[in-house]
């Protein structure tokens, strides 16, 4: 498990990193926490000539209050995001998802931005980021641009970040007072989800006023369960009421079939997990 | 009355912390990969991506030009110097055994087989150059499916080795009527069809990967008078024999060292192609070389385990007394017949009847070659398969009768007063008490309360159902009486050797032919010697795993180290005492008949005269005053050949909760009471049982080596080959009853495999028990949530595993999924 030799640079600013990226183009790969890239290199599935380490760019780290949203620096580790009090208050769904993400070692190295840029449909952060309507800020030679969550994930391991751009920040609209739950279905503890459901719910009394539901590993990208969201809005937060809405959770999905489960089983799981997640988010779990 | 000294607590039975843990756990020790020799070169293997292909050309020129590349060799380059990988157990005289060259030059027979080796100054450079070796393959039809492969010679199907004309390596059979150990099974089944119960089932033992913690590694130094090989192996002695036997290098010119070895579970009892290639390359270049596999290589090419189809017929009377058992196996050997190879299913042949009094029994295994990684012994080797089958069947019988599964077992098991008992398979069980172990297990488990909860959940229609699984296992271990091995055509004996060296300073060195790889022999053997010789535990050093120190031995597998190796040790210690006696008599000026030995001292009966054995060791070293004709040594050795196998048993009870909505299975409680005879170190025993249980539970719930239709191993990393961690298991309740073995001095029984053998059926029985109200009678292993869900919703045993894995790292190819 020895990667092919590569050149290594560790710039201290985004501008320097972009310059290095511009210079080496196709031959370069940026590295964040390395928790996905290093296995790729070690298994020799990819052999970039240059590796540009974002680890020394301090401006990319930390969670900031941006008024109506939280701005999560791309290089903030999973652990730091998960423990952040602002996240707990305004984006509880994200910290819920992070408690289930990998293991402690990976959470201390892997980064929020790295995981989202990696765009594994089985990754635990895509669904919550999508469900909360996040905006992705990328910076390139031509300046910065903001990509809405719905446009960010393109396909398996593919986002709309261009080759010459770097993801710098993810802006998550504040969802203070929303209940949240992440139902991750695995066979063993440290596994990627077979299916997971991220649900955030705004309650008005005993009624679900609004639900935002993201699905993990139900297609080639994270997905919103829009039909279920619509069906749940205005429903009482009872077992029956939620089950009726959750029944639509798999609508429009195209889940994979693999050794952990075939597509039909995953569709079924999505409905069960959506019901459980929504009930838990509504405080009825 | 004279004041007597309080006897110091004996070492045997003490829960000593293991001496070896500090160095093993911190890794500050001599793992093979930690060894660096001056001028050492590194190897990288070029492996076939195809399961079956002709090699039509290998271009090594680009690799040879790589930075710091010293050599690149193909199979043709190494020729006969590579030796061969041997099969030690041709189970039938006409066994079909493909020649197994470590590195073939013409044809590869499984994906992962080595076709070229690169030698470079660093491991990284070797790896880089390995990518530059260009191999042209012409793909051949691959024998992949076990059932189809078994029939290929009749229907023109794919042959794993076309020149052999068949994939069937051997058909081995035991029949109690033919052997004279019991009745005619066909008759028993026919009678049961008329007027009794016949249970017919087909079970799958999925393919497993031993997944030891330390990947395999080998270092060869050809620069001394002896060629020295360090290897992460369980079998240094057998390896030396095989190296000598197949390369023509005299055995006396080879030294094999198994330094600290990080686990094996049977997976390191192989004579591996990588060891043979390293040996050949080192000899060719005259330089030390090292090869350490990656985890991916390990999963792909180190031998796999299990992989059987089991067709089973159990006959019983209407009231549930068993009358016959017929076993028909298909066993997947993979691409070659490995060192134990076809012997693995044969080891199970004597165990399907288990603890029950079957009057008639028949066993047949058809051993089949396929184009997959070779299979061989994996923790339990043959016995887990047997135990699974019979314990599943006994639950099915209980269900058929509408009786409690423990009641049906008790009706049929050997009663404690019936020992020693000769079974229908011809083995003599020396001791046991199934009643006592079961009573204790039930008590720990809270059996009745859990049954009540199960009934309550069933009547409530709870979405989470409770299942209770039983496994009342026994096994045969302590491999093995040499005569029995001989009668089975095994290529070696089953004895073990030990030596005791009494050092002049009063310390003791013990040499054993067993080869620990994580078991704790150093601690347990020290305890035995400390007690028997009456010396402090700390003063005993256990030496092993180096053919220069331990010149004689048959290594560690089959739960043999304590019951065979420990007995050899006891006998060597006793010889030391015997040899010391005349010296003591001489020095104490007493008659040898007046001496008694206890607590490490010879004393003259009726006097206060005495002398410690360690003092005698010093006196013998000086040799100034020895009796005439007595040699200046009390060191002793013993070789012990067991008279019988060894039969631990136990009752394991497992409760699982099954989420019927998702199919998820959660362990709720696990209690077991094992009878392993007298216990030397309870802490080590608990460790063996805990680890064993998890490994068996993992077969039931998680682990499966999956190949796709192209013959590619899709569970090629721990992302997809699911090993549990502590987070996936629960706290187990353990206890022991004690029926000492009557065939060794210490009354011990093997414990290394017990947990693995027992637990798998307990878990699957629990899963099936939970689902009985849904009409489910079987769930195939591993009982994945998907299979459980399908069994509930569509019947059957849950269907096949989809032969594809999701990529998590593969960016470059990800989009193609
Ligand atoms: C054992 C193990 C278990 C895991 N289990 C889980 C799990 O259960 N759930 C889960 O969600 N994940 C899991 N992961 C993956 C983990 O979340 C990784 O942290 C994450 O996928 C990648 O983040 P990283 O910071 O390590 O990125 P890296 O590995 O450094 O980079 C990943 C990819 O993103 C690109 N990239 C990184 N940062 C940027 C950026 N700022 N701009 C543009 N491109 C960028 C890189 O070039 C690379 O292609 C696991 C990983 C391991 C090793």
CSV table of C-alpha atoms and ligand atoms in Angstrom, one decimal, chain A residues 29-39 54 60 74-75 78 100-103 106 109-120 122-125 161 165-168 184 189-193, chain B residues 719 809 811, ligand 1:
chain,number,residue,atom,x,y,z
A,29,UNK,CA,-5.0,16.8,-6.8
A,30,UNK,CA,-5.8,18.8,-3.6
A,31,UNK,CA,-5.7,17.0,-0.4
A,32,UNK,CA,-7.8,17.9,2.7
A,33,UNK,CA,-7.9,15.3,5.5
A,34,UNK,CA,-6.7,12.6,3.1
A,35,UNK,CA,-9.3,10.1,4.4
A,36,UNK,CA,-10.6,9.4,0.9
A,37,UNK,CA,-7.7,10.6,-1.2
A,38,UNK,CA,-5.0,8.6,0.6
A,39,UNK,CA,-6.7,5.2,0.1
A,54,UNK,CA,-4.9,22.6,2.0
A,60,UNK,CA,-10.5,27.5,5.6
A,74,UNK,CA,-14.1,23.5,4.1
A,75,UNK,CA,-11.1,22.4,6.1
A,78,UNK,CA,-15.7,16.4,11.1
A,100,UNK,CA,-22.5,8.3,12.9
A,101,UNK,CA,-19.7,9.2,10.5
A,102,UNK,CA,-16.9,6.7,10.4
A,103,UNK,CA,-14.8,6.4,13.6
A,106,UNK,CA,-11.4,9.5,10.7
A,109,UNK,CA,-8.6,13.9,10.2
A,110,UNK,CA,-11.4,14.1,7.6
A,111,UNK,CA,-12.9,17.4,6.7
A,112,UNK,CA,-16.4,18.8,6.0
A,113,UNK,CA,-15.4,20.2,2.7
A,114,UNK,CA,-13.3,17.2,1.7
A,115,UNK,CA,-16.2,14.8,2.3
A,116,UNK,CA,-18.6,16.9,0.3
A,117,UNK,CA,-16.1,17.5,-2.5
A,118,UNK,CA,-15.5,13.7,-2.6
A,119,UNK,CA,-19.2,13.3,-3.3
A,120,UNK,CA,-19.6,9.6,-2.3
A,122,UNK,CA,-22.9,6.9,0.6
A,123,UNK,CA,-21.2,9.8,2.4
A,124,UNK,CA,-23.1,10.9,5.5
A,125,UNK,CA,-22.8,14.7,5.0
A,161,UNK,CA,-16.6,22.2,-8.6
A,165,UNK,CA,-11.5,25.6,-8.3
A,166,UNK,CA,-11.4,24.9,-4.6
A,167,UNK,CA,-14.4,24.5,-2.2
A,168,UNK,CA,-13.8,27.1,0.5
A,184,UNK,CA,-28.2,5.5,9.5
A,189,UNK,CA,-20.7,0.0,13.3
A,190,UNK,CA,-18.0,1.6,11.2
A,191,UNK,CA,-19.6,1.1,7.9
A,192,UNK,CA,-20.8,3.5,5.2
A,193,UNK,CA,-24.6,3.7,5.3
B,719,UNK,CA,-14.9,-1.9,3.6
B,809,UNK,CA,-12.6,5.5,-2.9
B,811,UNK,CA,-12.8,8.1,-8.0
C,1,LIG,C1,-12.1,4.0,7.5
C,1,LIG,C2,-13.0,5.1,6.9
C,1,LIG,C3,-14.3,5.1,7.2
C,1,LIG,C4,-15.1,6.1,6.7
C,1,LIG,N1,-16.4,6.0,7.0
C,1,LIG,C5,-17.3,7.0,6.5
C,1,LIG,C6,-18.6,7.1,6.8
C,1,LIG,O1,-19.1,6.2,7.6
C,1,LIG,N2,-19.4,8.1,6.4
C,1,LIG,C7,-18.8,9.0,5.6
C,1,LIG,O2,-19.5,9.9,5.2
C,1,LIG,N3,-17.5,9.0,5.3
C,1,LIG,C8,-16.7,8.1,5.7
C,1,LIG,N4,-15.4,8.1,5.4
C,1,LIG,C9,-14.9,9.2,4.5
C,1,LIG,C10,-14.6,10.4,5.3
C,1,LIG,O3,-15.7,11.1,5.6
C,1,LIG,C11,-13.6,11.4,4.6
C,1,LIG,O4,-13.2,12.3,5.5
C,1,LIG,C12,-14.2,12.2,3.5
C,1,LIG,O5,-14.8,11.4,2.5
C,1,LIG,C13,-13.1,12.9,2.8
C,1,LIG,O6,-12.7,14.1,3.5
C,1,LIG,P1,-11.1,14.4,3.6
C,1,LIG,O7,-11.0,15.7,4.3
C,1,LIG,O8,-10.4,13.4,4.2
C,1,LIG,O9,-10.8,14.6,2.0
C,1,LIG,P2,-9.6,14.1,1.2
C,1,LIG,O10,-9.5,12.6,1.2
C,1,LIG,O11,-8.4,14.8,1.4
C,1,LIG,O12,-10.1,14.5,-0.2
C,1,LIG,C14,-11.3,13.8,-0.8
C,1,LIG,C15,-11.5,14.4,-2.3
C,1,LIG,O13,-12.0,15.7,-2.2
C,1,LIG,C16,-11.1,16.6,-2.9
C,1,LIG,N5,-11.1,17.8,-2.0
C,1,LIG,C17,-10.9,17.8,-0.7
C,1,LIG,N6,-11.0,19.1,-0.3
C,1,LIG,C18,-11.3,19.8,-1.3
C,1,LIG,C19,-11.6,21.2,-1.5
C,1,LIG,N7,-11.6,22.0,-0.5
C,1,LIG,N8,-12.0,21.6,-2.7
C,1,LIG,C20,-12.0,20.8,-3.7
C,1,LIG,N9,-11.7,19.5,-3.6
C,1,LIG,C21,-11.4,19.0,-2.5
C,1,LIG,C22,-9.8,15.8,-3.0
C,1,LIG,O14,-9.0,16.3,-4.1
C,1,LIG,C23,-10.2,14.4,-3.1
C,1,LIG,O15,-10.6,14.1,-4.4
C,1,LIG,C24,-14.6,7.1,5.9
C,1,LIG,C25,-13.2,7.1,5.6
C,1,LIG,C26,-12.4,6.1,6.1
C,1,LIG,C27,-10.9,6.1,5.8
